[in-house]
PDB file of C-alpha atoms in Angstrom:
ATOM      1  CA  MET O   1      -8.347 -23.422   5.031  1.00 84.00           C
ATOM      2  CA  LEU O   2     -11.197 -23.810   2.526  1.00 91.00           C
ATOM      3  CA  ASP O   3     -14.755 -22.555   2.539  1.00 90.00           C
ATOM      4  CA  ARG O   4     -17.611 -24.987   2.001  1.00 89.00           C
ATOM      5  CA  ASP O   5     -17.447 -24.448  -1.777  1.00 92.00           C
ATOM      6  CA  GLY O   6     -13.770 -25.375  -1.967  1.00 93.00           C
ATOM      7  CA  PHE O   7     -12.272 -21.880  -2.303  1.00 96.00           C
ATOM      8  CA  ARG O   8      -9.294 -20.734  -0.252  1.00 96.00           C
ATOM      9  CA  PRO O   9      -9.479 -17.159   1.178  1.00 97.00           C
ATOM     10  CA  ASN O  10      -6.800 -14.949  -0.325  1.00 97.00           C
ATOM     11  CA  VAL O  11      -5.814 -11.289  -0.722  1.00 98.00           C
ATOM     12  CA  GLY O  12      -4.614  -9.443  -3.799  1.00 98.00           C
ATOM     13  CA  ILE O  13      -2.632  -6.192  -3.710  1.00 98.00           C
ATOM     14  CA  VAL O  14      -2.574  -3.298  -6.184  1.00 98.00           C
ATOM     15  CA  LEU O  15       0.227  -0.988  -5.024  1.00 98.00           C
ATOM     16  CA  LEU O  16       0.352   2.549  -6.449  1.00 97.00           C
ATOM     17  CA  ASN O  17       3.285   4.958  -6.576  1.00 96.00           C
ATOM     18  CA  GLN O  18       2.834   8.737  -6.532  1.00 92.00           C
ATOM     19  CA  LYS O  19       2.230   8.730 -10.301  1.00 94.00           C
ATOM     20  CA  ASN O  20      -0.576   6.170  -9.939  1.00 95.00           C
ATOM     21  CA  GLN O  21       1.502   3.505 -11.613  1.00 96.00           C
ATOM     22  CA  VAL O  22       1.230   0.009 -10.155  1.00 97.00           C
ATOM     23  CA  PHE O  23       3.779  -2.483  -8.861  1.00 98.00           C
ATOM     24  CA  TRP O  24       4.094  -5.284 -11.411  1.00 97.00           C
ATOM     25  CA  GLY O  25       6.175  -8.297 -10.340  1.00 96.00           C
ATOM     26  CA  LYS O  26       7.749 -11.048 -12.452  1.00 96.00           C
ATOM     27  CA  ARG O  27       7.239 -14.438 -10.835  1.00 93.00           C
ATOM     28  CA  ILE O  28      10.526 -16.071 -10.004  1.00 93.00           C
ATOM     29  CA  ARG O  29      11.868 -18.370 -12.713  1.00 90.00           C
ATOM     30  CA  THR O  30       8.937 -17.712 -15.076  1.00 89.00           C
ATOM     31  CA  HIS O  31       7.912 -15.162 -17.675  1.00 87.00           C
ATOM     32  CA  SER O  32       4.602 -14.471 -15.895  1.00 89.00           C
ATOM     33  CA  TRP O  33       3.878 -11.108 -14.262  1.00 93.00           C
ATOM     34  CA  GLN O  34       1.354 -10.461 -11.522  1.00 95.00           C
ATOM     35  CA  PHE O  35       0.333  -8.421  -8.495  1.00 97.00           C
ATOM     36  CA  PRO O  36       1.338  -9.544  -4.993  1.00 97.00           C
ATOM     37  CA  GLN O  37      -1.153 -11.968  -3.467  1.00 96.00           C
ATOM     38  CA  GLY O  38      -1.339 -14.676  -0.816  1.00 96.00           C
ATOM     39  CA  GLY O  39      -3.546 -16.800   1.405  1.00 96.00           C
ATOM     40  CA  ILE O  40      -5.353 -15.656   4.531  1.00 97.00           C
ATOM     41  CA  ASP O  41      -4.249 -17.729   7.515  1.00 96.00           C
ATOM     42  CA  ARG O  42      -6.707 -19.003  10.106  1.00 94.00           C
ATOM     43  CA  GLY O  43      -7.540 -16.214  12.565  1.00 95.00           C
ATOM     44  CA  GLU O  44      -6.368 -13.418  10.251  1.00 97.00           C
ATOM     45  CA  THR O  45      -8.525 -10.642   8.851  1.00 97.00           C
ATOM     46  CA  PRO O  46      -8.043  -9.771   5.162  1.00 97.00           C
ATOM     47  CA  GLU O  47      -6.233  -6.573   6.178  1.00 98.00           C
ATOM     48  CA  GLN O  48      -3.847  -8.456   8.486  1.00 98.00           C
ATOM     49  CA  ALA O  49      -3.124 -10.958   5.720  1.00 98.00           C
ATOM     50  CA  MET O  50      -2.503  -8.121   3.260  1.00 98.00           C
ATOM     51  CA  VAL O  51       0.056  -6.470   5.571  1.00 98.00           C
ATOM     52  CA  ARG O  52       1.840  -9.796   6.116  1.00 98.00           C
ATOM     53  CA  GLU O  53       1.888 -10.701   2.424  1.00 97.00           C
ATOM     54  CA  LEU O  54       3.059  -7.200   1.495  1.00 97.00           C
ATOM     55  CA  HIS O  55       6.131  -7.670   3.664  1.00 98.00           C
ATOM     56  CA  GLU O  56       6.788 -11.269   2.620  1.00 97.00           C
ATOM     57  CA  GLU O  57       6.548 -10.571  -1.109  1.00 97.00           C
ATOM     58  CA  VAL O  58       7.849  -7.007  -1.561  1.00 98.00           C
ATOM     59  CA  GLY O  59       9.466  -6.126   1.781  1.00 97.00           C
ATOM     60  CA  LEU O  60       7.153  -3.257   2.779  1.00 98.00           C
ATOM     61  CA  HIS O  61       5.728  -2.615   6.254  1.00 97.00           C
ATOM     62  CA  ARG O  62       2.430  -1.006   7.298  1.00 97.00           C
ATOM     63  CA  GLU O  63       4.061   2.412   7.679  1.00 97.00           C
ATOM     64  CA  HIS O  64       5.136   2.348   4.030  1.00 97.00           C
ATOM     65  CA  ILE O  65       1.592   2.310   2.643  1.00 97.00           C
ATOM     66  CA  ARG O  66      -1.826   3.948   2.874  1.00 96.00           C
ATOM     67  CA  ILE O  67      -4.931   1.848   2.286  1.00 97.00           C
ATOM     68  CA  VAL O  68      -7.017   3.586  -0.377  1.00 96.00           C
ATOM     69  CA  ALA O  69      -9.801   1.049  -0.944  1.00 97.00           C
ATOM     70  CA  ARG O  70     -10.729  -2.641  -1.076  1.00 97.00           C
ATOM     71  CA  THR O  71     -13.181  -4.690  -3.081  1.00 98.00           C
ATOM     72  CA  ARG O  72     -16.638  -4.999  -1.525  1.00 96.00           C
ATOM     73  CA  ASP O  73     -17.016  -8.744  -1.990  1.00 96.00           C
ATOM     74  CA  TRP O  74     -14.941 -11.845  -2.693  1.00 97.00           C
ATOM     75  CA  LEU O  75     -13.748 -12.279  -6.270  1.00 98.00           C
ATOM     76  CA  ARG O  76     -13.292 -15.934  -7.247  1.00 97.00           C
ATOM     77  CA  TYR O  77     -11.318 -17.883  -9.790  1.00 95.00           C
ATOM     78  CA  GLU O  78     -11.093 -21.620 -10.318  1.00 95.00           C
ATOM     79  CA  VAL O  79      -7.753 -23.385 -10.739  1.00 94.00           C
ATOM     80  CA  PRO O  80      -7.414 -26.000 -13.513  1.00 92.00           C
ATOM     81  CA  ASP O  81      -6.877 -29.538 -12.221  1.00 89.00           C
ATOM     82  CA  ARG O  82      -3.391 -29.731 -13.746  1.00 88.00           C
ATOM     83  CA  TYR O  83      -2.220 -27.044 -11.274  1.00 85.00           C
ATOM     84  CA  ILE O  84      -3.765 -28.682  -8.202  1.00 87.00           C
ATOM     85  CA  ARG O  85      -1.996 -31.283  -6.077  1.00 87.00           C
ATOM     86  CA  ARG O  86      -3.461 -34.709  -6.686  1.00 85.00           C
ATOM     87  CA  ASP O  87      -4.457 -35.159  -3.038  1.00 83.00           C
ATOM     88  CA  ALA O  88      -6.360 -31.839  -3.107  1.00 84.00           C
ATOM     89  CA  ARG O  89      -8.381 -32.567  -6.224  1.00 84.00           C
ATOM     90  CA  GLY O  90     -12.073 -33.025  -5.637  1.00 81.00           C
ATOM     91  CA  HIS O  91     -12.334 -30.632  -2.695  1.00 86.00           C
ATOM     92  CA  TYR O  92     -10.084 -27.676  -3.663  1.00 91.00           C
ATOM     93  CA  LYS O  93     -11.548 -25.510  -6.451  1.00 93.00           C
ATOM     94  CA  GLY O  94      -9.595 -22.262  -6.384  1.00 95.00           C
ATOM     95  CA  GLN O  95      -9.220 -18.896  -4.665  1.00 95.00           C
ATOM     96  CA  LYS O  96     -11.622 -16.256  -3.393  1.00 97.00           C
ATOM     97  CA  GLN O  97      -9.938 -12.890  -3.005  1.00 98.00           C
ATOM     98  CA  ILE O  98     -10.345  -9.515  -1.369  1.00 98.00           C
ATOM     99  CA  TRP O  99      -8.327  -6.970  -3.348  1.00 98.00           C
ATOM    100  CA  PHE O 100      -6.694  -3.912  -1.751  1.00 98.00           C
ATOM    101  CA  LEU O 101      -5.672  -0.676  -3.460  1.00 98.00           C
ATOM    102  CA  LEU O 102      -2.654   0.777  -1.646  1.00 98.00           C
ATOM    103  CA  GLN O 103      -0.640   3.989  -2.017  1.00 96.00           C
ATOM    104  CA  LEU O 104       3.104   3.809  -1.411  1.00 97.00           C
ATOM    105  CA  VAL O 105       4.063   6.570   1.020  1.00 95.00           C
ATOM    106  CA  GLY O 106       7.625   5.272   1.373  1.00 94.00           C
ATOM    107  CA  HIS O 107      10.266   5.136  -1.349  1.00 96.00           C
ATOM    108  CA  ASP O 108      11.198   2.784  -4.155  1.00 96.00           C
ATOM    109  CA  TRP O 109      14.247   1.701  -2.193  1.00 96.00           C
ATOM    110  CA  ASP O 110      11.986   0.392   0.590  1.00 97.00           C
ATOM    111  CA  LEU O 111      10.932  -2.411  -1.770  1.00 97.00           C
ATOM    112  CA  ASN O 112      12.865  -5.627  -1.184  1.00 97.00           C
ATOM    113  CA  LEU O 113      12.156  -8.822  -3.118  1.00 97.00           C
ATOM    114  CA  ARG O 114      14.442 -10.786  -0.774  1.00 96.00           C
ATOM    115  CA  ALA O 115      12.691  -9.944   2.493  1.00 95.00           C
ATOM    116  CA  THR O 116      12.194 -13.672   3.173  1.00 95.00           C
ATOM    117  CA  ASP O 117      13.918 -16.921   2.240  1.00 94.00           C
ATOM    118  CA  HIS O 118      11.114 -17.812  -0.196  1.00 93.00           C
ATOM    119  CA  PRO O 119      10.865 -14.919  -2.683  1.00 95.00           C
ATOM    120  CA  GLU O 120       7.901 -14.714  -5.051  1.00 95.00           C
ATOM    121  CA  PHE O 121       9.410 -12.304  -7.591  1.00 97.00           C
ATOM    122  CA  ASP O 122      12.826 -11.859  -9.203  1.00 96.00           C
ATOM    123  CA  ALA O 123      12.103  -8.534 -10.955  1.00 96.00           C
ATOM    124  CA  TRP O 124       9.612  -5.684 -10.807  1.00 97.00           C
ATOM    125  CA  ARG O 125       8.587  -2.468 -12.541  1.00 97.00           C
ATOM    126  CA  TRP O 126       6.109   0.372 -12.277  1.00 97.00           C
ATOM    127  CA  ASN O 127       3.432  -0.122 -14.939  1.00 96.00           C
ATOM    128  CA  ASP O 128       0.407   1.866 -16.036  1.00 95.00           C
ATOM    129  CA  TYR O 129      -2.753   0.960 -14.094  1.00 96.00           C
ATOM    130  CA  TRP O 130      -4.373  -1.162 -16.818  1.00 95.00           C
ATOM    131  CA  VAL O 131      -1.732  -3.861 -16.816  1.00 94.00           C
ATOM    132  CA  PRO O 132      -1.185  -6.122 -19.876  1.00 93.00           C
ATOM    133  CA  LEU O 133      -3.320  -9.125 -18.988  1.00 91.00           C
ATOM    134  CA  ASP O 134      -1.661 -11.332 -21.585  1.00 90.00           C
ATOM    135  CA  ALA O 135       1.264 -11.503 -19.138  1.00 88.00           C
ATOM    136  CA  VAL O 136      -1.030 -12.988 -16.448  1.00 90.00           C
ATOM    137  CA  VAL O 137      -1.774 -16.717 -16.233  1.00 89.00           C
ATOM    138  CA  ASP O 138      -5.019 -17.212 -18.129  1.00 92.00           C
ATOM    139  CA  PHE O 139      -7.281 -18.415 -15.299  1.00 94.00           C
ATOM    140  CA  LYS O 140      -6.589 -15.252 -13.253  1.00 94.00           C
ATOM    141  CA  ARG O 141      -7.299 -12.710 -15.991  1.00 95.00           C
ATOM    142  CA  GLY O 142     -11.010 -12.349 -15.291  1.00 96.00           C
ATOM    143  CA  VAL O 143     -10.419 -11.587 -11.610  1.00 97.00           C
ATOM    144  CA  TYR O 144      -7.723  -9.050 -12.519  1.00 97.00           C
ATOM    145  CA  GLU O 145     -10.132  -7.227 -14.809  1.00 97.00           C
ATOM    146  CA  MET O 146     -12.876  -7.226 -12.158  1.00 97.00           C
ATOM    147  CA  ALA O 147     -10.533  -6.017  -9.386  1.00 98.00           C
ATOM    148  CA  LEU O 148      -8.946  -3.259 -11.465  1.00 97.00           C
ATOM    149  CA  THR O 149     -12.341  -2.093 -12.714  1.00 97.00           C
ATOM    150  CA  GLU O 150     -13.885  -1.925  -9.227  1.00 98.00           C
ATOM    151  CA  LEU O 151     -10.872  -0.210  -7.657  1.00 98.00           C
ATOM    152  CA  ALA O 152     -10.369   2.285 -10.516  1.00 97.00           C
ATOM    153  CA  ARG O 153     -13.142   4.530  -9.160  1.00 96.00           C
ATOM    154  CA  TYR O 154     -10.936   5.291  -6.129  1.00 96.00           C
ATOM    155  CA  LEU O 155      -7.945   6.498  -8.147  1.00 93.00           C
ATOM    156  CA  PRO O 156      -7.067  10.209  -8.037  1.00 74.00           C
ATOM    157  CA  ARG O 157      -8.585  12.229 -10.882  1.00 68.00           C
ATOM    158  CA  ASN O 158      -5.295  12.484 -12.746  1.00 59.00           C
ATOM    159  CA  GLU O 159      -5.280   8.697 -13.340  1.00 42.00           C
ATOM    160  CA  HIS O 160      -5.567   7.835 -17.021  1.00 46.00           C
ATOM    161  CA  ARG O 161      -7.372   5.136 -18.874  1.00 49.00           C
ATOM    162  CA  ASN O 162      -5.421   2.605 -20.906  1.00 48.00           C
ATOM    163  CA  ARG O 163      -7.540   1.183 -23.709  1.00 42.00           C
ATOM    164  CA  PHE O 164      -5.266  -1.793 -24.129  1.00 42.00           C
ATOM    165  CA  LEU O 165      -5.973  -4.188 -21.254  1.00 47.00           C
ATOM    166  CA  ARG O 166      -5.456  -6.831 -23.888  1.00 46.00           C
ATOM    167  CA  GLN O 167      -6.826  -7.282 -27.358  1.00 43.00           C
ATOM    168  CA  GLY O 168     -10.612  -7.437 -27.293  1.00 44.00           C
ATOM    169  CA  MET O 169     -10.928  -6.527 -23.579  1.00 48.00           C
ATOM    170  CA  ARG O 170     -12.153  -3.207 -22.199  1.00 48.00           C
ATOM    171  CA  PRO O 171     -12.566  -1.992 -18.605  1.00 46.00           C
ATOM    172  CA  HIS O 172     -16.185  -1.595 -17.512  1.00 46.00           C
ATOM    173  CA  GLU O 173     -17.737   1.838 -17.028  1.00 44.00           C
ATOM    174  CA  GLN O 174     -14.550   3.853 -16.818  1.00 42.00           C
ATOM    175  CA  ASP O 175     -14.568   7.647 -16.632  1.00 44.00           C
ATOM    176  CA  PRO O 176     -14.694   8.775 -20.290  1.00 39.00           C
ATOM    177  CA  ALA O 177     -12.363  11.646 -19.446  1.00 38.00           C
ATOM    178  CA  HIS O 178      -9.534   9.224 -18.758  1.00 37.00           C
ATOM    179  CA  ASP O 179      -6.738   9.000 -21.328  1.00 36.00           C
ATOM    180  CA  VAL O 180      -3.800   6.646 -21.803  1.00 34.00           C
ATOM    181  CA  MET O 181      -0.922   6.775 -19.333  1.00 36.00           C
ATOM    182  CA  PRO O 182       2.500   5.935 -20.842  1.00 37.00           C
ATOM    183  CA  VAL O 183       4.328   2.919 -19.440  1.00 36.00           C
ATOM    184  CA  ALA O 184       7.092   3.733 -16.974  1.00 39.00           C
ATOM    185  CA  PRO O 185      10.693   2.660 -17.687  1.00 42.00           C
ATOM    186  CA  PHE O 186      11.831  -0.628 -16.197  1.00 40.00           C
ATOM    187  CA  GLU O 187      13.078  -0.498 -12.605  1.00 47.00           C
ATOM    188  CA  LEU O 188      14.657  -2.982 -10.214  1.00 46.00           C
ATOM    189  CA  PRO O 189      15.089  -2.606  -6.450  1.00 49.00           C
ATOM    190  CA  PRO O 190      18.550  -2.850  -4.872  1.00 49.00           C
ATOM    191  CA  GLY O 191      19.753  -6.407  -5.406  1.00 47.00           C
ATOM    192  CA  GLY O 192      16.987  -7.193  -7.909  1.00 47.00           C
ATOM    193  CA  SER O 193      17.794  -9.192 -11.013  1.00 42.00           C
ATOM    194  CA  PHE O 194      16.155 -10.977 -13.885  1.00 39.00           C
ATOM    195  CA  GLU O 195      18.175 -14.048 -12.998  1.00 39.00           C
ATOM    196  CA  PRO O 196      16.194 -16.785 -11.213  1.00 38.00           C
ATOM    197  CA  ASN O 197      17.241 -17.708  -7.722  1.00 39.00           C
ATOM    198  CA  PRO O 198      18.580 -21.287  -7.918  1.00 38.00           C
ATOM    199  CA  GLN O 199      18.047 -21.695  -4.167  1.00 40.00           C
ATOM    200  CA  SER O 200      14.380 -20.734  -4.256  1.00 40.00           C
ATOM    201  CA  GLY O 201      13.020 -24.227  -4.718  1.00 39.00           C
ATOM    202  CA  LEU O 202      10.344 -22.995  -7.169  1.00 38.00           C
ATOM    203  CA  TYR O 203      10.163 -24.948 -10.380  1.00 35.00           C
ATOM    204  CA  PRO O 204      10.121 -23.389 -13.866  1.00 40.00           C
ATOM    205  CA  GLY O 205       6.738 -22.846 -15.476  1.00 41.00           C
ATOM    206  CA  MET O 206       4.841 -22.499 -12.191  1.00 41.00           C
ATOM    207  CA  PRO O 207       2.309 -19.802 -13.182  1.00 42.00           C
ATOM    208  CA  ALA O 208       0.520 -19.243  -9.926  1.00 42.00           C
ATOM    209  CA  ASN O 209       1.285 -18.261  -6.348  1.00 45.00           C
ATOM    210  CA  THR O 210       3.169 -20.967  -4.490  1.00 40.00           C
ATOM    211  CA  ASN O 211       0.373 -21.004  -1.901  1.00 42.00           C
ATOM    212  CA  LEU O 212      -2.160 -21.556  -4.664  1.00 38.00           C
ATOM    213  CA  HIS O 213      -2.333 -25.337  -4.374  1.00 39.00           C
ATOM    214  CA  GLU O 214      -2.433 -25.541  -0.598  1.00 41.00           C
ATOM    215  CA  PRO O 215      -5.895 -26.518   0.593  1.00 39.00           C
TER     216      PRO O 215
END
């Protein structure tokens, strides 16, 4: 489902724990890290798509989270031609996203990377809010900065500012009282592993969401 400009509607998810650290997932069989995200199906609202994607990608249900905020408008990124199926080139340009800021009200053990037969991640951790954007595929970095900057105003007052988004990049108009939050130790959910799933069907080096190339 594309809009008239060739962008597919999509949702992005920033999931907070009680320390205001964010869920950071390692894409299966790659070295790329990202937030959960996925396409909006025909007839779905962005919130309905977010709840569905949250379960499909990290195993959580609606009762496990509280919606804190969402971006006001669509945030867009274009996908380079080399990542687009040949038959979609010329009419598919990229993604337009609504980003949600969520608070986990459940527990770490509620997270499950194997909730479906097509997992997106093979490892995860809690990371400070200003995630290292060098770990994100390059064409998504601008949207990540915009989403994190817009949603940061809704964080509790004890959230801290990390000056190191990546070298040369700074968040826009952050609270000057914010300081740096230390990175949390690495964590895996029950059954989680750094080992790729050989049955997943995802090929090595795929840097974007598997739904990314679907028109």
